[in-house]
XYZ file of C-alpha atoms in Angstrom:
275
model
C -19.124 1.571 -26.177
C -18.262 4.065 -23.718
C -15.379 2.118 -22.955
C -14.619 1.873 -26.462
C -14.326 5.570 -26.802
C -12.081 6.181 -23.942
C -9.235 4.055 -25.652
C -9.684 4.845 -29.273
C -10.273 8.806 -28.361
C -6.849 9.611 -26.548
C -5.834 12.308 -28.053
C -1.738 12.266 -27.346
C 1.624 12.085 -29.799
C 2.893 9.301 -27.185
C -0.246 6.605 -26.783
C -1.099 4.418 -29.790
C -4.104 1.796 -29.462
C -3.882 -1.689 -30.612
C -6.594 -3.800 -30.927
C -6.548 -8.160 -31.041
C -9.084 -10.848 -31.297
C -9.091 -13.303 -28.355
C -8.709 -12.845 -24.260
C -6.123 -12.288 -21.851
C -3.884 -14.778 -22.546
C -3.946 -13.726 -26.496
C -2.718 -10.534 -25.389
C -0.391 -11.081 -22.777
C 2.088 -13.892 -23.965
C 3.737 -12.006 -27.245
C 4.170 -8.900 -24.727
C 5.527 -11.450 -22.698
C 8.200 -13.053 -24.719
C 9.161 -9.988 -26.264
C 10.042 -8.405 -22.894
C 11.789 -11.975 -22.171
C 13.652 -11.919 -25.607
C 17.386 -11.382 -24.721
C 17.368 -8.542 -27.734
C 14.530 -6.374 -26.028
C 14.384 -7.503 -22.501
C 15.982 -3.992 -21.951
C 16.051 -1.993 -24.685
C 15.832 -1.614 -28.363
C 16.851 1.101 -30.818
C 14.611 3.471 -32.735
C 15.975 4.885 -36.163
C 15.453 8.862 -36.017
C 15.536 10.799 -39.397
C 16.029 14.465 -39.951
C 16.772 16.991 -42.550
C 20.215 16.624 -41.855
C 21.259 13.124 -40.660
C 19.913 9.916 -39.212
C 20.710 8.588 -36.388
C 19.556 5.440 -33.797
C 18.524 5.924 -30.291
C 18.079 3.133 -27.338
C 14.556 2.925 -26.192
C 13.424 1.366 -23.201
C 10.483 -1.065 -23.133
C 8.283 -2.059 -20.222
C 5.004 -3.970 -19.392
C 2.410 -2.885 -16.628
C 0.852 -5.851 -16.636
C 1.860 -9.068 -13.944
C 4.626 -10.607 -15.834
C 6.475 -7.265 -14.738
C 7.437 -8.204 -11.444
C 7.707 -4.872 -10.676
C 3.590 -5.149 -10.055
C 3.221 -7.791 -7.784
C 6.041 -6.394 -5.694
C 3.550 -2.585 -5.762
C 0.786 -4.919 -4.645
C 2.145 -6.446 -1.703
C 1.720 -3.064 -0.093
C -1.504 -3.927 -0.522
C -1.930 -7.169 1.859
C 0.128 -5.230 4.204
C -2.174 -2.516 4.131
C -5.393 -4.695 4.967
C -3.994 -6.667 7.389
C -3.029 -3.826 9.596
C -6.187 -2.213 9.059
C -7.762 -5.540 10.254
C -5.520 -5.950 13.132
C -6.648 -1.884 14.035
C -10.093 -3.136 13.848
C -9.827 -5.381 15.887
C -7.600 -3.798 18.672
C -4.716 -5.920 18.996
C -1.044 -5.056 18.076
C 0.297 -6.103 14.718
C 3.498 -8.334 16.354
C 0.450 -10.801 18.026
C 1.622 -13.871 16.827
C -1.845 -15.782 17.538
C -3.375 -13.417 15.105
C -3.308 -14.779 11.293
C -5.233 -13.216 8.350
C -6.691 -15.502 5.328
C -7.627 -13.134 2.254
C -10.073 -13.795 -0.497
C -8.813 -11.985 -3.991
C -10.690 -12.598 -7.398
C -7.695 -14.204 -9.598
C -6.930 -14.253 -12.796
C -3.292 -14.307 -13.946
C -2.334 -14.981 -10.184
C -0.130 -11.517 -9.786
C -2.145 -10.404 -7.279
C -2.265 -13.740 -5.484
C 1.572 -13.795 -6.204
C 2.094 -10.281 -4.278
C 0.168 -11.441 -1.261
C 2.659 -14.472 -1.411
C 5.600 -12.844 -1.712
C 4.503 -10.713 1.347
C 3.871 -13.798 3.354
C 6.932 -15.221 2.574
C 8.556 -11.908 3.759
C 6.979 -12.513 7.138
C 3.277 -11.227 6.551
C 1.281 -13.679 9.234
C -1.103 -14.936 6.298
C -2.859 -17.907 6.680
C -5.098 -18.935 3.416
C -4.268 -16.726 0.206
C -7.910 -17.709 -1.174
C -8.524 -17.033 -5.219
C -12.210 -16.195 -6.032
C -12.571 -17.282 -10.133
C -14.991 -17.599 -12.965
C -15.778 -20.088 -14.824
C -12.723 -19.863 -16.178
C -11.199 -21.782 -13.330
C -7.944 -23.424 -14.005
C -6.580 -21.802 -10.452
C -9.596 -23.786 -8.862
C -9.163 -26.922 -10.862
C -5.103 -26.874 -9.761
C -5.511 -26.121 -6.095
C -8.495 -29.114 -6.363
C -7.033 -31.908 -8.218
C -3.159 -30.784 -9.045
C -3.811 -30.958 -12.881
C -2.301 -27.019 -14.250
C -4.654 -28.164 -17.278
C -4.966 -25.166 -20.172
C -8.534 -25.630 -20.992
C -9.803 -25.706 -24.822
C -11.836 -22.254 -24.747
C -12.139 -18.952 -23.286
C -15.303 -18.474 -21.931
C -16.838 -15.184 -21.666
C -18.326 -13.719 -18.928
C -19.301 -10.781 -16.462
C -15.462 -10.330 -14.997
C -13.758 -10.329 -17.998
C -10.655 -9.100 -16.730
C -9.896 -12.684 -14.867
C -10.891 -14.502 -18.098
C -7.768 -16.516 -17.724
C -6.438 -19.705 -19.602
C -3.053 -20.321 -18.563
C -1.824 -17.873 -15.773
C 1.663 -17.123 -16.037
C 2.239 -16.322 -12.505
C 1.448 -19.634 -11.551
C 5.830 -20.178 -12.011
C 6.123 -17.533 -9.332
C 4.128 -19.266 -6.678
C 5.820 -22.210 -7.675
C 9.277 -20.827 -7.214
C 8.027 -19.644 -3.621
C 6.191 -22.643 -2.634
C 9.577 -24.861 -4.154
C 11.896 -22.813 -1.626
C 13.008 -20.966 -4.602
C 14.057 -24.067 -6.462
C 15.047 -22.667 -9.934
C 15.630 -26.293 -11.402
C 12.713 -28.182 -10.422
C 10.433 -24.856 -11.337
C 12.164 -24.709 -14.758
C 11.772 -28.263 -15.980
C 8.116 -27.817 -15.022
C 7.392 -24.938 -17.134
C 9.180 -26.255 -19.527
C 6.664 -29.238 -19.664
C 3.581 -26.782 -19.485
C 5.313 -24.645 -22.661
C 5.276 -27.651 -24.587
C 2.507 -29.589 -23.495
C -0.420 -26.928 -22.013
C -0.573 -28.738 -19.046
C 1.740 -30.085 -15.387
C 0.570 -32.734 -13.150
C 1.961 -31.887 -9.528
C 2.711 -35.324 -7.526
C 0.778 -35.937 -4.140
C 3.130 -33.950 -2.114
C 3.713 -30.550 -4.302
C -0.618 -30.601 -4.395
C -0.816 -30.961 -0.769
C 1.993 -28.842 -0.815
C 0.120 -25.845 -2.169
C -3.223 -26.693 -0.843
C -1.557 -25.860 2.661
C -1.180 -21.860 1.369
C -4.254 -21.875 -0.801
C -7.902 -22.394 -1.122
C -10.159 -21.579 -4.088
C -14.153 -21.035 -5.287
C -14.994 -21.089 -8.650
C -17.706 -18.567 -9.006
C -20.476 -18.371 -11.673
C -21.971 -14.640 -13.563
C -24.979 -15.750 -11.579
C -23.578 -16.036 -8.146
C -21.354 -13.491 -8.769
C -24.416 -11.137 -9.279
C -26.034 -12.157 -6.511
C -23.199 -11.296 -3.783
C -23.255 -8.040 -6.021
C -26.910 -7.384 -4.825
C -26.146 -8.414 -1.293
C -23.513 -6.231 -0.703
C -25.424 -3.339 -1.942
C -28.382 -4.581 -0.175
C -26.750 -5.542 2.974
C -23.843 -3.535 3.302
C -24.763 -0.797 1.225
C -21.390 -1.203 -0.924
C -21.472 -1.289 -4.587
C -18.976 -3.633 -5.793
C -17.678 -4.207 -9.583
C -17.972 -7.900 -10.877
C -14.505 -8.731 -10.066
C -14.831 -7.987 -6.663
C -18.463 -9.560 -5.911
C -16.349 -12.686 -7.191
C -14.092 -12.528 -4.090
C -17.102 -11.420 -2.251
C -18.931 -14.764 -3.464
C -16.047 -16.986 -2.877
C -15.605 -15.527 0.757
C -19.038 -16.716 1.194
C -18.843 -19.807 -0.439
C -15.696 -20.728 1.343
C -17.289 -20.425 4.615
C -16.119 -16.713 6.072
C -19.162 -14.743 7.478
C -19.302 -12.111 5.280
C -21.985 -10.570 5.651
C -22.223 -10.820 9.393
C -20.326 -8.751 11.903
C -16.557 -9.394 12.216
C -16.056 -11.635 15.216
C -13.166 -14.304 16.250
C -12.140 -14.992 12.520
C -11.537 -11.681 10.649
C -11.516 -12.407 6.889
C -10.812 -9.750 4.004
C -11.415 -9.252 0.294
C -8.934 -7.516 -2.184
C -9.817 -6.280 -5.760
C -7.790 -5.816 -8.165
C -9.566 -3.682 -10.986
C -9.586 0.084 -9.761
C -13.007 0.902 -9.086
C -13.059 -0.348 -5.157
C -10.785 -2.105 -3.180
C -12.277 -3.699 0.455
């Protein structure tokens, strides 16, 4: 409720609030498509009346969310960020080329994993980009099997802002992983726009399963990494980043032990705490 009340209470000329039924997805494709529209990718016009006369002004539209590149490109500050702070930690100098990072994110549309690939393709010496999910886990079910399946429901949980059926940023890792291959990228979202789903062959799966790794995480276990951190670490996480906490865990990294040899690091990416 409190929530609620902070979007339906603004009191400004310049914000309106929309409401829609359904999740993420529901919400971001028809922003989407009318940003991608060739009539309003950069502008549309806005009739003005007055006493006197009527006239049309351009106005500019734009999109905070992922699909504006524009914020996976502000988060790869973020990767950059951790892994000298990690490389500090640890005393050695950032240009060491035995010393790799892998980082554990909780994923949803992918644009945060897509920033921290975009910075590793820009030199960044990443080893695993590691998405921590919920149940719903079609990032975990791609980087297992290969099969970019949309499943049949949303279902709802704890970290509701990684409730995710189809992420869209999945065609930017793509386009990475593809050595920018526009064609090949392009007939396959094609196939997922008309059929909810892409198969990769053997060699694009192992392909991405040599950047990636993945834990699908449950409300459950996602509360319990919740309590360990504050019990352990004294650190009192939001439910999108106790997913990444229980995926680090899950995947094998030693979080909740001292740093040693392997240095491992979590990023969130709702606004309450970042680690």
């Amino acid at each position: 409720d409190f929530q609620r009340k902070q979007l339906t209470t603004v009191c400004s000329d310049s914000v309106e609030v929309v409401t829609f039924e359904g999740g993420g997805d529901d919400m971001d494709l028809p922003i989407k498509n009318i940003l991608a529209s060739s009539s309003s990718s950069s502008s549309s016009f806005e009739v003005v009346e007055s006493k006197t006369k009527t006239t049309s002004r351009r106005r500019r539209l734009c999109g905070v969310n992922s699909y504006n590149i524009g914020r996976p490109l502000a988060q790869m500050i973020h990767f950059i960020w951790t892994y000298l702070r990690v490389v500090e930690q640890i005393g050695v100098e950032p240009s060491n080329p035995d010393i790799t990072i892998d980082i554990v994110i909780p994923t949803g549309a992918m644009g945060n994993i897509a920033g921290g690939y975009m910075a590793k393709q820009m030199g960044l010496p990443i080893n695993y980009l590691c998405a921590g999910v919920n149940v719903n886990d079609i990032t975990h079910r791609v980087l297992e099997t290969g099969k970019f399946y949309r499943s049949n429901e949303m279902i709802k949980t704890m970290s509701d802002a990684i409730n995710v059926q189809m992420p869209y940023n999945f065609e930017r890792l793509l386009f990475y992983l593809t050595g920018q291959n526009h064609g090949l990228v392009n007939g396959w979202m094609k196939t997922v726009d008309s059929t909810n789903k892409l198969d990769l062959d053997k060699t694009w799966h192992e392909k991405l399963r040599q950047e990636f790794r993945s834990a699908r995480i449950t409300d459950e276990e996602m509360c319990n990494a919740m309590k360990r951190a504050r019990d352990e670490l004294s650190f009192f996480a939001d439910p999108h980043t106790s997913v990444a906490l229980s995926a680090a865990e899950k995947l094998g990294y030693r979080l909740f032990q001292p740093l040693g040899d392997e240095e491992e690091s979590s990023i969130d990416t709702a606004p309450v705490v970042a680690i």
